[in-house]
mmCIF file of C-alpha atoms in Angstrom:
data_model
loop_
_atom_site.group_PDB
_atom_site.id
_atom_site.type_symbol
_atom_site.label_atom_id
_atom_site.label_comp_id
_atom_site.label_asym_id
_atom_site.label_seq_id
_atom_site.Cartn_x
_atom_site.Cartn_y
_atom_site.Cartn_z
ATOM 1 C CA MET A 18 114.138 162.789 102.893
ATOM 2 C CA LEU A 19 115.652 162.931 106.384
ATOM 3 C CA ALA A 20 112.976 165.386 107.488
ATOM 4 C CA LEU A 21 110.298 163.011 106.191
ATOM 5 C CA ALA A 22 111.808 160.115 108.104
ATOM 6 C CA LEU A 23 111.880 162.101 111.340
ATOM 7 C CA VAL A 24 108.219 163.087 111.444
ATOM 8 C CA VAL A 25 106.690 159.671 110.981
ATOM 9 C CA ALA A 26 106.938 156.554 113.115
ATOM 10 C CA PRO A 27 106.481 152.780 113.472
ATOM 11 C CA LEU A 28 104.481 150.624 115.784
ATOM 12 C CA ALA A 29 106.716 148.993 118.369
ATOM 13 C CA ALA A 30 107.842 145.571 117.142
ATOM 14 C CA HIS A 31 111.028 143.590 116.599
ATOM 15 C CA ALA A 32 110.985 143.467 112.810
ATOM 16 C CA GLN A 33 112.096 140.604 110.625
ATOM 17 C CA THR A 34 115.456 141.169 109.011
ATOM 18 C CA ASP A 35 116.638 140.443 105.504
ATOM 19 C CA GLU A 36 119.979 142.241 105.963
ATOM 20 C CA ILE A 37 122.331 141.915 108.953
ATOM 21 C CA GLN A 38 125.108 144.350 108.135
ATOM 22 C CA VAL A 39 126.912 147.398 109.518
ATOM 23 C CA TYR A 40 127.474 150.018 106.796
ATOM 24 C CA ASP A 41 131.008 151.403 106.485
ATOM 25 C CA ALA A 42 130.311 154.088 103.819
ATOM 26 C CA SER A 43 131.953 152.052 101.042
ATOM 27 C CA ILE A 44 130.146 152.335 97.700
ATOM 28 C CA MET A 45 130.593 151.273 94.086
ATOM 29 C CA ALA A 46 132.603 153.575 91.820
ATOM 30 C CA PRO A 47 130.565 155.611 89.306
ATOM 31 C CA GLY A 48 129.383 153.396 86.467
ATOM 32 C CA LYS A 49 130.130 150.171 88.362
ATOM 33 C CA ALA A 50 127.518 147.656 89.531
ATOM 34 C CA SER A 51 127.428 144.737 91.953
ATOM 35 C CA VAL A 52 125.079 142.083 93.296
ATOM 36 C CA MET A 53 125.032 140.712 96.838
ATOM 37 C CA VAL A 54 122.997 137.805 98.191
ATOM 38 C CA HIS A 55 122.072 138.054 101.880
ATOM 39 C CA SER A 56 121.091 134.829 103.691
ATOM 40 C CA ASN A 57 120.203 134.579 107.392
ATOM 41 C CA PHE A 58 119.328 131.378 109.261
ATOM 42 C CA THR A 59 117.821 131.470 112.754
ATOM 43 C CA PRO A 60 117.971 127.920 114.191
ATOM 44 C CA ILE A 61 116.971 129.101 117.679
ATOM 45 C CA GLY A 62 114.710 132.131 117.508
ATOM 46 C CA ARG A 63 111.531 133.701 118.810
ATOM 47 C CA LYS A 64 108.679 131.177 118.771
ATOM 48 C CA THR A 65 105.892 133.598 117.923
ATOM 49 C CA ALA A 66 105.454 136.144 115.157
ATOM 50 C CA ASP A 67 105.969 139.836 115.891
ATOM 51 C CA PHE A 68 102.395 140.585 114.782
ATOM 52 C CA PRO A 69 99.301 138.534 113.821
ATOM 53 C CA GLY A 70 99.945 136.601 110.615
ATOM 54 C CA GLY A 71 103.648 137.423 110.560
ATOM 55 C CA ILE A 72 106.529 135.064 109.837
ATOM 56 C CA ILE A 73 107.788 133.141 112.876
ATOM 57 C CA PRO A 74 111.539 133.782 113.302
ATOM 58 C CA ASP A 75 112.408 130.389 114.823
ATOM 59 C CA ASP A 76 114.006 128.047 112.253
ATOM 60 C CA SER A 77 113.471 130.564 109.436
ATOM 61 C CA VAL A 78 115.789 131.417 106.533
ATOM 62 C CA ASN A 79 115.445 135.009 105.309
ATOM 63 C CA GLY A 80 117.392 137.132 102.875
ATOM 64 C CA ALA A 81 117.503 139.449 99.903
ATOM 65 C CA VAL A 82 119.242 139.980 96.585
ATOM 66 C CA GLU A 83 120.838 143.436 96.670
ATOM 67 C CA TRP A 84 121.710 145.270 93.453
ATOM 68 C CA ALA A 85 123.977 148.331 93.688
ATOM 69 C CA TYR A 86 125.092 150.940 91.140
ATOM 70 C CA GLY A 87 127.585 153.759 91.620
ATOM 71 C CA VAL A 88 126.062 157.037 90.399
ATOM 72 C CA ARG A 89 128.528 159.593 91.783
ATOM 73 C CA PRO A 90 131.641 159.333 93.978
ATOM 74 C CA TRP A 91 129.319 160.215 96.877
ATOM 75 C CA PHE A 92 126.083 158.437 95.831
ATOM 76 C CA GLU A 93 125.118 154.798 95.304
ATOM 77 C CA GLN A 94 121.664 153.627 94.200
ATOM 78 C CA GLY A 95 120.483 150.269 95.508
ATOM 79 C CA LEU A 96 117.607 147.837 95.010
ATOM 80 C CA TYR A 97 116.725 144.781 97.100
ATOM 81 C CA LEU A 98 114.769 142.523 94.769
ATOM 82 C CA PRO A 99 113.506 140.214 95.946
ATOM 83 C CA VAL A 100 113.343 140.258 99.722
ATOM 84 C CA PHE A 101 112.534 136.619 100.482
ATOM 85 C CA THR A 102 111.997 133.908 103.041
ATOM 86 C CA ALA A 103 113.399 130.603 101.838
ATOM 87 C CA TYR A 104 111.682 128.794 104.712
ATOM 88 C CA SER A 105 109.567 129.559 107.755
ATOM 89 C CA GLU A 106 107.606 127.269 110.047
ATOM 90 C CA ASN A 107 104.243 128.850 109.354
ATOM 91 C CA ARG A 108 104.547 129.926 105.701
ATOM 92 C CA GLY A 109 107.217 127.819 104.008
ATOM 93 C CA GLY A 110 108.928 129.881 101.302
ATOM 94 C CA SER A 111 107.697 133.316 100.283
ATOM 95 C CA ILE A 112 108.507 136.524 98.434
ATOM 96 C CA ASP A 113 108.299 139.251 101.077
ATOM 97 C CA GLY A 114 108.632 142.502 99.110
ATOM 98 C CA PHE A 115 111.339 144.826 97.829
ATOM 99 C CA LYS A 116 113.365 147.853 98.938
ATOM 100 C CA VAL A 117 114.888 150.880 97.218
ATOM 101 C CA ARG A 118 117.828 152.613 98.855
ATOM 102 C CA GLU A 119 119.864 155.786 98.391
ATOM 103 C CA LEU A 120 123.314 155.839 100.022
ATOM 104 C CA PHE A 121 125.217 159.132 100.396
ATOM 105 C CA VAL A 122 128.796 159.027 101.729
ATOM 106 C CA ARG A 123 132.095 160.812 102.026
ATOM 107 C CA PRO A 124 133.871 159.888 98.752
ATOM 108 C CA ASN A 125 136.645 157.293 99.054
ATOM 109 C CA ALA A 126 135.702 156.579 102.646
ATOM 110 C CA ASP A 127 138.179 153.714 102.916
ATOM 111 C CA LYS A 128 141.063 156.145 102.325
ATOM 112 C CA HIS A 129 140.114 158.529 105.158
ATOM 113 C CA THR A 130 140.704 158.147 108.878
ATOM 114 C CA PHE A 131 137.223 159.488 109.636
ATOM 115 C CA PHE A 132 134.243 158.776 107.390
ATOM 116 C CA TYR A 133 130.506 159.346 107.385
ATOM 117 C CA GLY A 134 127.356 158.940 105.339
ATOM 118 C CA ILE A 135 123.632 158.338 105.475
ATOM 119 C CA ASN A 136 121.455 155.672 103.892
ATOM 120 C CA PHE A 137 117.717 155.846 103.195
ATOM 121 C CA GLU A 138 115.651 152.737 102.473
ATOM 122 C CA PHE A 139 112.045 152.620 101.299
ATOM 123 C CA SER A 140 110.354 149.214 101.607
ATOM 124 C CA VAL A 141 107.187 147.754 100.118
ATOM 125 C CA ASN A 142 106.156 144.700 102.146
ATOM 126 C CA TYR A 143 103.736 141.844 102.055
ATOM 127 C CA SER A 144 101.493 141.654 105.121
ATOM 128 C CA TYR A 145 103.319 138.636 106.593
ATOM 129 C CA TRP A 146 106.732 140.389 106.473
ATOM 130 C CA GLU A 147 105.815 143.702 108.109
ATOM 131 C CA SER A 148 102.646 144.904 109.800
ATOM 132 C CA ARG A 149 102.568 147.909 107.444
ATOM 133 C CA ARG A 150 102.659 147.911 103.649
ATOM 134 C CA VAL A 151 105.277 150.683 103.428
ATOM 135 C CA THR A 152 108.175 151.129 105.877
ATOM 136 C CA SER A 153 111.458 153.034 105.762
ATOM 137 C CA GLU A 154 114.850 153.395 107.384
ATOM 138 C CA ALA A 155 117.272 156.260 107.938
ATOM 139 C CA ARG A 156 120.781 154.977 108.709
ATOM 140 C CA PRO A 157 123.484 157.503 109.619
ATOM 141 C CA ILE A 158 127.031 156.164 109.282
ATOM 142 C CA VAL A 159 130.014 157.324 111.343
ATOM 143 C CA GLY A 160 133.355 155.626 111.758
ATOM 144 C CA ALA A 161 137.116 155.653 111.864
ATOM 145 C CA HIS A 162 139.908 153.628 110.273
ATOM 146 C CA LEU A 163 142.655 153.475 112.907
ATOM 147 C CA HIS A 164 145.515 151.630 111.259
ATOM 148 C CA LYS A 165 144.269 148.011 111.180
ATOM 149 C CA VAL A 166 141.227 148.661 113.374
ATOM 150 C CA ASP A 167 137.820 149.859 112.121
ATOM 151 C CA LEU A 168 135.270 151.442 114.471
ATOM 152 C CA ILE A 169 131.797 151.917 112.938
ATOM 153 C CA TYR A 170 128.419 152.954 114.299
ATOM 154 C CA ASN A 171 125.026 153.094 112.546
ATOM 155 C CA PRO A 172 122.404 154.830 114.777
ATOM 156 C CA ILE A 173 119.453 153.608 112.696
ATOM 157 C CA VAL A 174 115.856 154.777 113.026
ATOM 158 C CA ASP A 175 112.922 152.933 111.440
ATOM 159 C CA THR A 176 109.463 154.204 110.550
ATOM 160 C CA ASN A 177 106.183 152.864 109.225
ATOM 161 C CA TYR A 178 104.691 156.329 108.659
ATOM 162 C CA ARG A 179 102.489 156.472 111.730
ATOM 163 C CA GLY A 180 102.916 158.716 114.765
ATOM 164 C CA GLY A 181 105.502 161.436 115.359
ATOM 165 C CA PHE A 182 109.157 161.937 116.212
ATOM 166 C CA ASN A 183 108.876 160.163 119.567
ATOM 167 C CA GLY A 184 107.487 157.099 117.804
ATOM 168 C CA LEU A 185 110.580 156.485 115.694
ATOM 169 C CA GLU A 186 112.095 153.104 116.513
ATOM 170 C CA PHE A 187 115.776 153.081 117.493
ATOM 171 C CA VAL A 188 117.583 150.056 116.029
ATOM 172 C CA PRO A 189 121.341 150.814 116.118
ATOM 173 C CA ALA A 190 124.182 148.621 114.907
ATOM 174 C CA GLY A 191 127.917 148.776 115.585
ATOM 175 C CA ARG A 192 131.116 147.061 114.519
ATOM 176 C CA VAL A 193 134.724 146.743 115.676
ATOM 177 C CA ALA A 194 136.949 144.991 113.143
ATOM 178 C CA TYR A 195 140.616 144.069 112.798
ATOM 179 C CA ASN A 196 142.144 143.765 109.330
ATOM 180 C CA LEU A 197 144.526 140.814 109.431
ATOM 181 C CA ASN A 198 145.656 141.513 105.868
ATOM 182 C CA PRO A 199 144.058 142.893 102.665
ATOM 183 C CA ASN A 200 142.018 139.688 102.235
ATOM 184 C CA TRP A 201 140.906 138.748 105.753
ATOM 185 C CA THR A 202 139.096 140.694 108.476
ATOM 186 C CA VAL A 203 137.682 139.539 111.810
ATOM 187 C CA GLY A 204 135.263 141.529 113.890
ATOM 188 C CA ALA A 205 132.571 141.863 116.515
ATOM 189 C CA GLU A 206 129.162 143.408 115.820
ATOM 190 C CA GLU A 207 126.117 144.319 117.876
ATOM 191 C CA TYR A 208 122.535 144.773 116.671
ATOM 192 C CA ALA A 209 119.799 146.193 118.876
ATOM 193 C CA ASP A 210 116.169 147.286 118.968
ATOM 194 C CA PHE A 211 115.361 149.601 121.873
ATOM 195 C CA GLY A 212 111.800 150.311 120.774
ATOM 196 C CA GLN A 213 110.179 153.673 120.124
ATOM 197 C CA PHE A 214 111.722 156.852 121.492
ATOM 198 C CA ARG A 215 108.498 157.629 123.350
ATOM 199 C CA ASP A 216 108.702 154.431 125.389
ATOM 200 C CA PHE A 217 111.770 152.184 125.132
ATOM 201 C CA TYR A 218 111.256 148.529 125.950
ATOM 202 C CA ASP A 219 112.501 147.502 129.382
ATOM 203 C CA ALA A 220 116.035 146.094 129.209
ATOM 204 C CA HIS A 221 114.831 142.499 129.504
ATOM 205 C CA ASN A 222 112.625 142.728 126.405
ATOM 206 C CA GLN A 223 114.912 144.750 124.163
ATOM 207 C CA PHE A 224 116.540 143.055 121.169
ATOM 208 C CA HIS A 225 120.314 142.725 121.616
ATOM 209 C CA GLU A 226 122.513 140.342 119.633
ATOM 210 C CA VAL A 227 126.314 140.167 119.666
ATOM 211 C CA TRP A 228 128.126 138.730 116.660
ATOM 212 C CA ALA A 229 131.473 137.238 115.685
ATOM 213 C CA VAL A 230 132.132 137.849 111.974
ATOM 214 C CA VAL A 231 134.733 137.095 109.317
ATOM 215 C CA ASP A 232 135.185 138.879 105.974
ATOM 216 C CA HIS A 233 137.148 137.405 103.062
ATOM 217 C CA HIS A 234 137.984 139.237 99.831
ATOM 218 C CA THR A 235 138.892 137.393 96.615
ATOM 219 C CA ARG A 236 139.249 138.337 92.957
ATOM 220 C CA PHE A 237 135.756 137.073 92.141
ATOM 221 C CA VAL A 238 133.605 137.392 95.267
ATOM 222 C CA ASP A 239 133.568 139.025 98.681
ATOM 223 C CA ILE A 240 132.221 136.967 101.567
ATOM 224 C CA GLU A 241 131.036 137.967 105.027
ATOM 225 C CA THR A 242 129.810 135.352 107.460
ATOM 226 C CA GLY A 243 129.156 135.203 111.165
ATOM 227 C CA VAL A 244 127.168 133.908 114.103
ATOM 228 C CA GLY A 245 125.061 136.018 116.448
ATOM 229 C CA VAL A 246 123.915 135.232 119.972
ATOM 230 C CA GLY A 247 120.959 136.904 121.649
ATOM 231 C CA VAL A 248 121.677 138.288 125.114
ATOM 232 C CA THR A 249 118.157 139.455 126.037
ATOM 233 C CA ALA A 250 114.755 137.780 126.132
ATOM 234 C CA GLY A 251 113.544 139.881 123.200
ATOM 235 C CA ALA A 252 116.255 138.591 120.849
ATOM 236 C CA ASP A 253 116.683 135.435 118.809
ATOM 237 C CA LYS A 254 119.087 133.101 120.595
ATOM 238 C CA VAL A 255 121.231 132.002 117.627
ATOM 239 C CA THR A 256 121.435 133.396 114.090
ATOM 240 C CA PHE A 257 123.874 132.737 111.249
ATOM 241 C CA LYS A 258 124.484 135.069 108.322
ATOM 242 C CA LEU A 259 126.177 134.731 104.949
ATOM 243 C CA MET A 260 126.681 137.554 102.450
ATOM 244 C CA VAL A 261 128.255 136.911 99.046
ATOM 245 C CA SER A 262 128.867 139.797 96.634
ATOM 246 C CA HIS A 263 130.211 139.995 93.084
ATOM 247 C CA ASP A 264 131.162 142.983 90.934
ATOM 248 C CA LEU A 265 129.260 142.878 87.651
ATOM 249 C CA ASN A 266 131.681 144.981 85.585
#
């Protein structure tokens, strides 16, 4: 699958996002399932769509319902169904598609100082969500747990199955977090879109957002919320996210 992802490529565009998250290689235990609802609100965003007929980011609410199932200690199967827009200026509410993912990790990543993994996502999109019907993502995961501090990097590449290696789009994400106690974590995240490897956007037009985030763990749900601020012209200026997950068994 990695080889497939590396020989095909996307058109250059800052894609819509249903999931704003840095992966830390944590997965469900074998036989266990969970559901997570992703919700993202962009009160001050880009005023035009990324492609003709696309959803306008400004004032939009996007998200997904993510279903996860632990298959092996090193493998989790996931499904995003549906990917949705609760509201957008030009389309109102809409169902935007679905995604299937396969996540492979070092088992019990949270118990190791150094951890790693890779996630593959395969998306089927409506024409107003992405410019191509089928798109995919390869997301390597590397990180370290250093006492109460977590350092995580996801050097993500996206593809829409057109072009070659140099056309892959580089959209990395990173996170530095401090665990206050077992139930509360605060952190800083950064999400970027540099464009295609063959021709990165100039710095002014790249997508760069910096985030302040808080995680809270309870017996019944896990919550992650945060606010992101765009620091380049190619980014949305303000975005909020809320992720709520619940173990199903």
